[in-house]
Structure formats: structure tokens, C-alpha cells
């Protein structure tokens, strides 16, 4: 860290020390005040104490560097010179505001302290100067209250009680009815109480006030709420906060005074209309008080409420020009804070406005069309994660909603699925091809993997910033939180609202945009995507190098993905197909068979079903490549595990129940993740490969004839770690291809490749590439084996890891670039060395994660593959990664 | 492959085309016949068809290259010129022997065909020439029998029946009583039968005979027995065999004729005395027949059997000179085959003699002392694996043996342990620190891992070359096979002999040197190691660079290892200590505790016990480094898993049985290998680390004071994959060290390091080395994660892999140099880059495997660590690896 040559940066007046690019040093607020100063806008003078001072303050054990005091003194002198006022001056006292200001807004940080500089003397000067004694003493008591709360740590309630008691004794109902004398009396009681609590008086020394306030700003960086928020949002502690000290201006001096806040475009839609509100003759704090009724800046159609445009036309038009200047200057939609003091406009805040994802999209596209930014900049402006909110299906308007419970709309989109209460159940259901909604009283980091596989999340407790809400939004999964009417019984695995009981496995639907939890399954409709979305995606596709495919096992998923712009299927898992009722019997018969002939008989029965699966998929993906992974999971997953089902299976297969039980028992594995699965099955039971290959090739021919645009089937061999494994399986695929081509009299353009999902495969990539036409990085398993961590079991200690600071992020969410990433780089280099035109892709869940996609771009993969609804996110991320790679953003 | 310029290499006469160094091309027999020719020894002329021809023969589909025939013709001409005989000549016919000859002897290969060249005409010439018609026709019928069997594929029994019938009809009892006329008549019946079976006559054309025999030699390379043997012994198919064609000489022509075989030193002890036997007036085949009574070469003391020395003193003394010449020339103990034809000595075979491990050791040491070879060469001569047989404990002579069953002495040494019948049970017992004897009806590749952890193996079926015997000898584990009286009941997990029943868990003892299976545990005695052993090990230690440590958890093991030359402990596993009865309660209490305080309370109780463990170990290893691994296995392994034990534990801990059951259930892991274990425990429960570190440091101080030679404790953190994990644990170790040093007023010289047993740790070695003073490669887990294969589950498919040719050797036995090896190389380089003086070692089971040790030398590790009884093997392997690295062998 290079330390700043000084700790204090001035703004206001004609020139500032900082500018908007110095946000990391000055915080957002301080940098923008400096920027506006340099633009020549009217900013009340002040200074920023840097974020580096904050870090130094904590590093040195809550002590300031020796030179800080003198730097602050000089900066105060500058404000005095510009305002003609002095701290504590009995005639023209300087009053200050102190505000925290981090790089981004962080809840829990210290709020503003206003009117610092008031004491028993200066309050009188303020009264004289404004000619309003009540105004002066009201401000003074507000200052004492706030300062005592924030700096001295005295509970607000004590002060409120004094005021309430005072009013009660005098039968006064409203604060507004208290006179200057009343406030003076109350202030005396305030001071007495402070003396009582602290054994020393409320500070009359303004230097003491000032340094108390500054220290409170910095200390608030480490308060519990701020720390929690930073953890939840992955914000490093060493960002620090700055402190901004600024001369007060007053929006409540006369009828030509006001305070206001403005957005240069609509926060909701992004439309180019000035939004915001203002309050004539008001204090900044009043904007947020419930009793105040802010007026609009521009009168809305049909309304009879007057607007700033009508009430203060001159200042309004000046302000409008200023808005345009700021948008042009910042090349963005802005949020502005301003105060009008006796007819003079002062700018107190300017920053890029937060906006809904929809608005963000529109603003980016509009700014590019207006010529303020380039198309690339527009692409760079939209957060890929935010797109997720636009892409979820919603409940069809025609549906009658049977609401089971209502909670908060914590993460948008609607989803249906089978109700489960535990992460393990979520994973088990999903591994059997059934979608789930995960329901918890509240979620914790242990539930993250269950949340990851769920279609939606619903909790009985927690609000918009609960773990469930934050994580769900991060993952782009619909979520309803705090549905308090639900009584969840984990033991019974049921949930009750009134007399309605739902159990594990029941279908439910949640609407994360409304907070509704519905009983049963409902009709969904796909989101209508805006014109701006299409425009932006057009630009995205011109920029990006990485192709985007989807992970899809069904024609429905494939169709959705294709509509979202998928350029092929990167992963079709065939195991889900085998769990269907019409074939599980034959699968089980195959597993239990002891001879190759018996196995082949079962496979022959499955062939037409499997072929039909692929035909439908190939028709949907006509003309695009489709990567099909051969059967992957351990076979015991297909077998029943309870007595009843075993008995049924024994009966169906006409075998002895006891011997079936013991055979199922014998198939138990200690570490199924590392067991008899993937290509290991293919080597033990080549009949399965031959059946799957035949189904694929036959389907490719017939679907190709039907659509006129054949797919290119890419057959992917899972869990290879030894070159010979791939060769063994490839030989069977090739001979099947030859046979089918001969039988059908039709050439088939197909490719054979492999997953790279084990460290040894990555290291042996040169040899493996001699037989593989493509690699697809299976980063889920690769992460598990590289770390030696089972994702299913990690929940037990990942929380301890994060708490102990051992791990900063879960490597199953964003790719571990140092470890897993190095293996991907090694495999890519070696694979390309052996086969320069090898196709490289990624099909783990990381394929839809923006951070991971940036890594994929850097390594030069050919495509990423992700779930259908993440395809646009991946496209946008890919484009941004390209821009970043070429340092164009 | 570079093809030889010609396929045929001559020997005999005054000069040969080949020599002893061409063993790979000519096979052992051919190369040595050529070498003896060049030494000027009398060798009947002949030629060798090379092993490359063998490979070509199979590669081209059982077809010979065009130029082979003419090369063979030229070579036959040469024999004719040297012998003055011609093939098929009616006066002086040339008779030939044809023998196979691979690089090493391979059972199942074609045996010799003698007297090829006999037919209805030449047999008469042989009769005339020898003046012994019966001799000629007897040879002819033997040739027909053998040739028909080996080349024509007609069952020997048919020929034997003809002879028996012939004798029965004539009331003749013995073959010896059959006259020339009888044999002539029998030969006619032989020929008629061949005609009958094959629809063509027995070949009279001698060229046809010759090529039939040659093809049989090559074809026998691919017969089932040879293939099985090669698989069992890891012999590559492309070694091939050669065919040796040689002029016949006869040891049965007169009283000055004989055949014999000699060993230049004792096969059993290696003592320098000529051993062997000879048969005057006999055929080569007779040496192996049961009716012949071979005579000794030198009369043994007190015997009244005459010797060759006495019967043929001139030839004997000539032969003795020749033995010395051959030993000097070959610089080794030799096995020699010879024939004396009418007083002339012919050498038919010379090769390094097979010998017992004991003899091998003595011969190597003696040859070096005699100055024939250097000390380094002596070291290179001894197969490290063979040492194993000298190192096993034996049953104490004072013990009365209660023999339960008797089988074959299939692999030497004695061992006691708990009886188990299944690999899983073997592994489970061992993981709880209990030694096992694995009993099976017979073993298969699926049992290999169980065999690996067992102290001994016993089977009811199978012989000296059964799977159990071969694998056990390879692993150096005592083994008894074919104890047929045992009735094994897998279901009941019991074994019965007569009325005695032993069950799983019972103690038994096997003696692999006698074949005894004993009921119960018996007193063992350590092997007495010979003077030669000590001499050789002295040379070994001068040569080797790698240090050798041992894996030992108990003072007993440590003591044994130290006697075998261990230079420290490379792996002390602490988990076994926790299974002992006096502490399992506190361990369980710790696991079940929900607060840190409760955990600390349990740890405090364990501290003195754990400290005593280490004190005993440190005293035994005084002055040497001791590496202690912190607790590694998942904690649920310490918990009971059946109702009864759970109830007992609940009672002892005064908690509810149901809730204990559900807590144990909740600790179940899907993939325990990848679960909550290793340093992950330390991060969740730092109290355990602190207790273990304290026990180690306190023990180091007190043991050091007692012995005056303190150990250097090296604390090893298991399962690290992230730098921060190690830092977290190291911080706790360091602070504990500081505390103990302060309390005891004593400096402790300790080091902290880590296992490298996960791919990510290997990749991150540079960063990890910043906190690690040593790395120890845990190649068991590293192999599991690099391949993504659980060793416990691999048995299910490893057999399929070997059958399919996908895997040549089990990577859990010898290190996978390409995959796991590359990670070790990467980690070594990166670790040294960050910390040039880092200590690198290996402590997986590969640490005692000679092939793996050679790899460790090549990568430049500092030490290997292995089980106590493998320490001398590792020392010798290390010395050989050093020699090989510097190309001194």
C-alpha cells in the first residue's frame, strides 16, 4: 500500500484536491464532491479524511498519525476563509456536517452528524443570524441528541422521554408547538442527563466535538452490522471508510430554501424523465421523516400536487441544466442531493444512481444510443447477475392463485417443485431428475448446496437481508422469506398453515416477485424480454469470443435455452432419463444381471426409449452441436434402498428377496464419489456404452432427416483418468458408429471426447487428447478431487473455515483459480499441444458464474455451458470478459 | 523398434554372432551359448532365431518374413560343415534339438524337442552309427511322441496307451524290457494313429519337422499358461521368445558319456562349494525322470554314493577349471548344464543360478570380497524384495505349537493377528490399530488391499503359484496356502477344522516358513541376521543418499525399526492411540461435546495419557527426528455404530440414547475420504491440536532429560489444501510451544510441516512451503484424489481394468509416476523454490516399495518412510537407486 502524502483532501470553493476517480481513497461521497467542485458546481466547502487513514487508525490500535491534527486544522482554516465563519465564533460561527463515506454504501455505518459547532454560545449567534431563535435551539437540541447517541453512546430513548415528559406536563401535543424557550429548558435537562450518565458535561469545546465525531465515523467501520454486511457481500475489510467534514447549508431558512433529491432517469424503468422530490423550507433530515410530505420535481399527470418546476421555476431550470451536465460528465444516470439556501442552489451529493435491473438495461442501451457511451461500455455497464431477475418465468396471468402462505418477495421469479426440508433431500431429489423447492425455518451456510440445486427457496423467518435472501439473489434463484404463518416440523418433514399440511415431496410453487407461496403446481409463462434486452444482447454477441451452450437433458430445457441464445448443448446427462418409470425396471434388471447376455437383453429393451429421448433433443437443437455424457453415476443409485421397494423389485425380477438385498448391500460403496462410476462402468459393462451410442447415432440420422439440419453429436466419456480408459470406450463407440452407418446407409458426423474432471486427467491431457476431439471441464468433480473435499460433506466444516478466515469463498460457487484453475490451464495447454484444434469447454456449475467465465476467457476455452436460464448471463459475462481481456473496460 | 539386420544368430564352433549382453534379442539360453562359444568353450553348434522374429511373427499374423527361410538354411549349412552331418542324410544324419528361450524363464513355454531329424531312414543311420538299434528306435519313438504332442497337438496319453497295450499283450512289465523290434512295431502303431488323427502321415520331411517345431516355440509364447504367468509377474508381451536350434550330442552312448547339471556355489546358503548332480550313460531327459538316480558331483561327507570327481576324475578336473573360468567371466554364481559324449565335454547351458535370498546375499558379499565384483555391484546384485524373507520374525523355538491346520509354506515368516475373512474387515480392524490375519478360501485381485494391510494370509485352496502365494511373496507377507482341512464359512464368519471353530476376531498365528496355522497368539523371535547381511548393509549405507525412516506408532515398532537401521520416524499416526480402552471414553465425550469448555475438559483428561505415549516413543528414538501426524480420521470413526455400544456410551455420558443415536447419525458422511478429517478437524476443534502439541512438547522435554539425547519433534498437519489451513494450525502449535517452553524453562527444537496428499496442496506448494519446514508426501491419499479412486472401492473394478488392459499395475502398490509422480515433482520444485532447505519425504505405503523408492531418489526427496520390517529393503533400494541414478549399474 502506497500511503497518501497527506490524509486530508479539500473540496468546495473553486478547486478540489481529489476527483471522481479517487473513490477508493476518498470514498464515493468525497470523490464526487471533489469532482463537482472541479466541474465548477456549487458545493459547500469541506474536506475528506481518507480511507487510508481509516486503515492506519485500526492498524495502530485506534490512534491517529501525528500529522493528522495539523492537516485538519489547515483544512478547517480553508473552510473559514471560504465561508467567512470560524468554529466557535460568537458572531459568525462555522457549523459542520460529518458523514462517513466508503467506496460503496454500507448499511450500519455512522449516519450524518449535522450542526456540529453548536454550543451554548454559538447557538445564540445562530439565533441572531437567522432571526429565528426557535430554529437555532431546535437545531442545537437535535445536535445534542444525535451526538450523544452516536459519539457518546447514550440511548436516544432517554432524550425522547425527556421531551415527552416535558410535553405531558404542559399538555403539549406536538413538537411543533414547543417554543424556543421550551427547547432551551429541554436542552438544560439534556445536558444534566449527559452529565449524570458520563460524569462529565456535554462537550462545549468544539475541537472535542469534532474529533469525537471523526472517531465515530472510523469506529463505525468495525461495528457489528457493518462487519456482517461486508461478510455477506464479500467486501474486504481493508477498503475502509473516509470521513467527510463539510460546512452546513440550510434548506429551512426561508421560503426560498429547500432540500431535495433527484434521479436523472426513472429508477424503475430507466426512462429518461427526471424523478425525485423536494421539500421547501426543510431540514435534510426531514426528507426521511414520516411527517413530511415531499413534493415532486415535476408534476405527474393528473396530480394536483405542485412541483418544484412550478414553485421555483428559475432554480429548477438551473438545476435541469446541471443534471444534463452531470449525466454528460459522468456518462451515467445520477442520483443527486441538493439544498437551496435563500435561493442559492448547493450540491451535496452526486453519484451513479442505483436502479432496477430493468432500468439498468435500458439506461445502458439509451446512453449508448444517445452517444454518451459506446456499445462496449453499455455492455460493460450491466451486471450479468442482475439479468437473472429478468429471465425467470413468472406465474401465468391466467392462473388462479391458491395462496398457502405469504412472505417477502426476496428474490424475483417464480418456481414450482417438490417440497423438501433438507439439503440432502434436495440433492437426492435432483439427482433423480426431480425439481425441488427448499423450505427452511431460516437458512445457514450449511444449506448452500441444497439452495444451489433448488429451483426456489422459502423460509419462515428472516427478511430481505437474511442469509436466504442474499444468497438466493446471488444465485439468481427465486426466494420468499419470512413467511411467518408457516409452522415447519423438521422431524415430521411437514409444514402447516392453519389446517393445511404439506409434506415432503408435495408440489408447491413460490413467487419471489410477490412473496406468494402456492399449494401445488401452476402454469408458468416465460418472461417477456424488452427491446433493450435484445439490443444489448446483439451488442454482446458482436463482442464475445466464448460460445455459450446449455446443460439440458430434456427438449423443454433445450427449447428454453435455445430461445435464450444457447449455441448448442454442452452437457446432456443421460442418467435422469433412466429414472423414468418406463425404464427403471430394465435398468435394474441390467444391474442385477450376472451374464453379458442378460445385460444385453435389458439394454435391447431400453434402446428404443433412449433413442426417442435423443431424437426429441436433436430435433429441438437442429443444426447445433449436442454433447451427450455417457452414463455416469454409480449403478447402486438406481437400486431401491428400502425393504418395500426391494421386495417389489425382487418380485418383478422373479428373484429371491434375501439374495437381492444382500446383492444391493454388496454394492454399497465407502466413497461413492470415488467409486465405480463414469467410464469405469463402461469398462465393466461395455454393453451400456454400445446401447447408448447406438441410440445416439440412430436418433441423429432420423432427427437429421426430419429437420434437414442434423446435429453434430458429441459423445462425452466421463471420469477418465487414464488414456487407455478413453481408448477402450472410444473403440466401442466407433465400432457402433460404423455398424449404424452401414445399417442405415448414412454418414454420421460425430465426435468423441471426454470430461476432464480428475487431476490426473488434467495432467495426462496430452496423451488423452490423442484420442479426444474435445475436453469438457467438469469443474464440480475437479474441485472435489483437487481439494479432496466432498461437496456433500463440506457443509460440516465450510462454515468453520469462513469463520476462521481460512477460506474466503466457496470454491463450488466460483472457480478456485489458483488450484483447480491451474489444472485447467495445464490441461488446456497440453491438450492443444497434442491436438491444436481440440475444442475446450466447461460444463460444471461454474459455467454460469461470471467470475468463472472471466477465467474461462482468459484461459482461452472455446465455450461455457450452463443451465438454460443462465445462458444470457453467460453471454453477457463472456462479452465483458472479452472486453476486460483486451482492456477495453 | 529397430529391427535386427538378420533374424538368425549362430553359436558353437570357434565364433558366435551374439554374446551374453544380447539377452533381450537372443533370450537367456541363446545369449549364453554364444558367450560360451566366444570364450572358447565346447558348445554344440547351432543358431538362435531372435525374439524380434517372435514379435514380427505375431504382428504379421503368424507369418514369417520372406528372408527367414534362407537365413535358417545358411545356418543349418554351417552346422553341417562343423559336424560333418546333413539333415536327412542316410549315412550321417544331423539331429537337432529345438528349445524356446525367453529373456527370463517362463513356465508354460514349449519344452525341448530332441532328436529332430529322425525319420524312417535316418533312424537306421543312427542305429548303424551307434551300433545300438534299440537306442536309435527308442529315440525315434520319443521324438514322435514329443513332436506329436507339442507340434501336432495329439494327446500324449494316446501314445502311452499304445505302449501299455503292447506290453500287456506280451506280458512285459517295464519299458526297459522292450527291444528294438518292439519299438519298431510300436512306432508303426504311432504313425498309424497320427495318420488316423490328422488325416496325414507323421512328417518324414525333415524341413517340415523343423519348421513345425520352430512355429511351436513361437506359438507357445501366447499359450494360456505363459500369458497368465506374464500377467502375474508383470512381464511385457513384447519381450517375446527366441528359438534355439542346436546339434544333438548324446550322453548315453557309452560309459564315457553322461549328462549333468552344476551350481558353482550352494543354492541354499551361497557357500562356495560345487553343487549338482550327474547321470552316467543317460539322456538329458532322464535327469528329471523319477526312476533315475543322479550321482553327486562331489561326494558328500559320510555318503557312500560315488561322485563324478571319483568316477570321471579327468573330465571333472577339466570341468572344475571351466566352472572357475565361467564364474570369473560372468562374475556370478552359475548354473551349468553339460553333456559328456564319449569322453568329450559339451556345454549346453550356462546362466546365473537362481538362489535363495540367503544365498544371494552371501554370494554377492563373497564375490565382492573375492574381488570379482565391486561393493557397489554386490549391492546392486541383491533384490531388495528378496530381503523381506530374511527379515520376518519367526515363532520362538521355545513355543509349543498348537497346530490348527497345515498348508503349504507359500511365503516365509510368521505372524499373529485377529482372524478376518474379508478385505473390509481387515481394513477396519487395522484402522483401529489391530493386526489381522486374512483368511480366504482363495484370494482374487479384489482382496489385494486386504492382503496389503494384513500381517499374514492363509487360504484353504491353491498352491505355491496361486494368487495368494504370488502376491504375498511380492508384498513380503507371510502366507500359508492350501490348508485344505479348513472349512471356511463366510456367512458365519468362522472356520472349522474337526471340532475346533475359530471366529472373526479370534487370535491366530501362521508360519509361512513351515505351513503351520496355529490357534492363538505365540511368542515370536526376531530373525538372526547374518554377518553378510551386516556387511552388505554397511556398503548400502555408504552408497545411498536417501535417508530411511519408519512408520511407527508404538515403542515396540520403533524399537524394531531402529534395529533395522531406521534413521527416525517419518510417520507416527496418533489415531490408534485414541482407540485404547482407557481413553476412548474421553475421545467420545469430546466429540459429542457441544461447547469448547466441555471439549477442553475431555482433552485435559487425555493429555497425560497422550504425553506418556510420546515419552515412550521419544525415549526409544533418542537423538533422532520423530514426525508426528496430528489426528487425521473423521471423528465419527471413534463413535460406536451398533445399538448396544451406543446405549453403553449414552449411559456413560449420561445423555439420552435417542438423541445420541441421532447425533451419530447426523455425523454420517457420504464420502468420508473427502470429509471432515485431517486439518479440517483442527480448524473446527483447535483444542485437539493444542492438547496434542502440548503432549508432544512436554514429552520431548522430559524424554530428552531422561535420555540426554532429545528427539527433534516434527509436527505434521494432515490434509492441507489451502495455505491458510496450515497457518491456522501452525499458529496454535507455535503458541503452545511458547507456553510449554516458558512453563518448563526449556528450549524445544521442533519443526512444523505438512502432508502433501491432495492435488491442490502439490500445486500450492510454493505458498504452503512458506509456513512448512517439511513436506511429507502422503501418496495413499494423493493417489486416491489424483485418480479420483477410493482404494476401498477400487476392488470392484480394478480387476476389470487389468483384464481389459486399461491398467498395467495397481497404482496403490507402486507409485503412478506419470500422474501422482508429476504432482510430487511439482510440489518438490515449488516447495524448494520457496524454502531451499525444506525437508522432503514420503510416508505412504509406497515408501517401502523399491520402484517407488527409485522414483523418490530421482526426484531428490530427502527420505522415505516405511513399515519397520521394510526398513532394510528401503535402505537397499535407496542404495540401488543412487547407483542407478549415477549410472553405476
Coordinates of N, CA and C in Angstrom, one line a residue, chain A residues 7-8 49-72 98 110 151 207-220 241-243 245:
Chain A
X7 N -3.3 13.2 4.5 CA -4.5 12.4 4.9 C -5.8 13.2 4.5
X8 N -5.7 14.4 4.2 CA -6.8 15.3 4.1 C -6.9 15.9 2.7
X49 N -11.3 13.1 5.0 CA -10.1 12.3 5.6 C -10.2 10.9 5.0
X50 N -9.0 10.5 4.5 CA -9.0 9.3 3.6 C -9.3 8.0 4.2
X51 N -9.6 7.0 3.3 CA -9.8 5.6 3.8 C -8.4 5.0 4.3
X52 N -7.4 5.6 3.8 CA -6.1 5.1 4.3 C -5.8 5.5 5.7
X53 N -6.4 6.6 6.1 CA -6.3 7.0 7.5 C -7.1 6.0 8.3
X54 N -8.2 5.5 7.8 CA -9.1 4.6 8.5 C -8.2 3.3 8.8
X55 N -7.6 2.8 7.7 CA -6.8 1.6 7.9 C -5.6 1.8 8.9
X56 N -5.0 2.9 8.8 CA -3.9 3.3 9.7 C -4.4 3.3 11.1
X57 N -5.6 3.9 11.3 CA -6.2 4.1 12.6 C -6.4 2.7 13.3
X58 N -6.9 1.7 12.5 CA -7.1 0.4 13.1 C -5.8 -0.3 13.3
X59 N -4.9 -0.2 12.3 CA -3.6 -0.9 12.4 C -2.8 -0.4 13.6
X60 N -2.9 0.9 13.9 CA -2.1 1.4 15.0 C -2.9 1.3 16.3
X61 N -4.0 0.7 16.4 CA -4.7 0.5 17.6 C -5.5 1.7 18.0
X62 N -6.3 2.2 17.1 CA -7.2 3.4 17.4 C -6.4 4.6 17.8
X63 N -5.3 4.8 17.1 CA -4.5 6.1 17.3 C -4.3 6.7 16.0
X64 N -4.4 8.1 15.9 CA -4.2 8.8 14.7 C -2.7 9.1 14.5
X65 N -2.3 9.2 13.2 CA -0.9 9.7 13.0 C -0.7 11.1 13.5
X66 N 0.5 11.4 13.8 CA 0.8 12.7 14.5 C 0.5 13.9 13.6
X67 N 0.6 13.8 12.3 CA 0.4 14.9 11.5 C -1.1 15.2 11.1
X68 N -2.0 14.3 11.5 CA -3.4 14.5 11.1 C -4.0 15.8 11.6
X69 N -3.7 16.0 12.9 CA -4.4 17.2 13.6 C -4.0 18.5 12.8
X70 N -2.8 18.6 12.5 CA -2.4 19.9 11.8 C -3.0 20.0 10.4
X71 N -3.1 18.8 9.7 CA -3.7 18.9 8.4 C -5.2 19.2 8.5
X72 N -5.9 18.7 9.5 CA -7.3 19.1 9.7 C -7.4 20.5 10.0
X98 N -20.7 16.0 9.5 CA -19.7 15.0 9.4 C -20.4 13.7 8.9
X110 N -21.9 4.9 10.3 CA -22.4 6.1 11.0 C -23.2 7.0 10.1
X151 N -21.9 9.4 19.3 CA -20.5 9.6 19.8 C -20.4 9.2 21.2
X207 N -13.5 21.7 19.2 CA -12.5 20.7 18.8 C -12.8 19.3 19.3
X208 N -13.2 19.3 20.6 CA -13.5 18.0 21.2 C -14.7 17.3 20.4
X209 N -15.8 18.2 20.1 CA -16.9 17.7 19.4 C -16.4 17.1 18.0
X210 N -15.6 17.9 17.4 CA -15.1 17.5 16.0 C -14.4 16.1 16.0
X211 N -13.4 16.0 16.9 CA -12.7 14.7 16.9 C -13.5 13.6 17.4
X212 N -14.4 13.9 18.3 CA -15.3 12.8 18.7 C -16.1 12.3 17.5
X213 N -16.6 13.2 16.7 CA -17.4 12.8 15.6 C -16.6 12.0 14.6
X214 N -15.3 12.5 14.3 CA -14.5 11.9 13.3 C -14.2 10.4 13.8
X215 N -13.8 10.3 15.0 CA -13.5 8.9 15.5 C -14.7 8.0 15.4
X216 N -15.9 8.6 15.6 CA -17.1 7.7 15.5 C -17.3 7.2 14.1
X217 N -17.0 8.1 13.1 CA -17.1 7.6 11.7 C -16.2 6.4 11.5
X218 N -14.9 6.5 11.9 CA -14.0 5.4 11.6 C -14.4 4.2 12.4
X219 N -14.8 4.4 13.7 CA -15.1 3.2 14.5 C -16.3 2.5 14.0
X220 N -17.2 3.2 13.3 CA -18.4 2.6 12.8 C -18.1 1.6 11.7
X241 N -13.3 3.3 5.4 CA -14.2 4.4 5.1 C -13.5 5.7 5.2
X242 N -14.0 6.7 4.5 CA -13.4 8.1 4.7 C -14.4 8.8 5.6
X243 N -14.0 10.0 6.1 CA -14.9 10.9 6.9 C -14.9 12.2 6.1
X245 N -16.1 16.1 6.2 CA -16.4 17.2 7.1 C -16.7 18.4 6.2

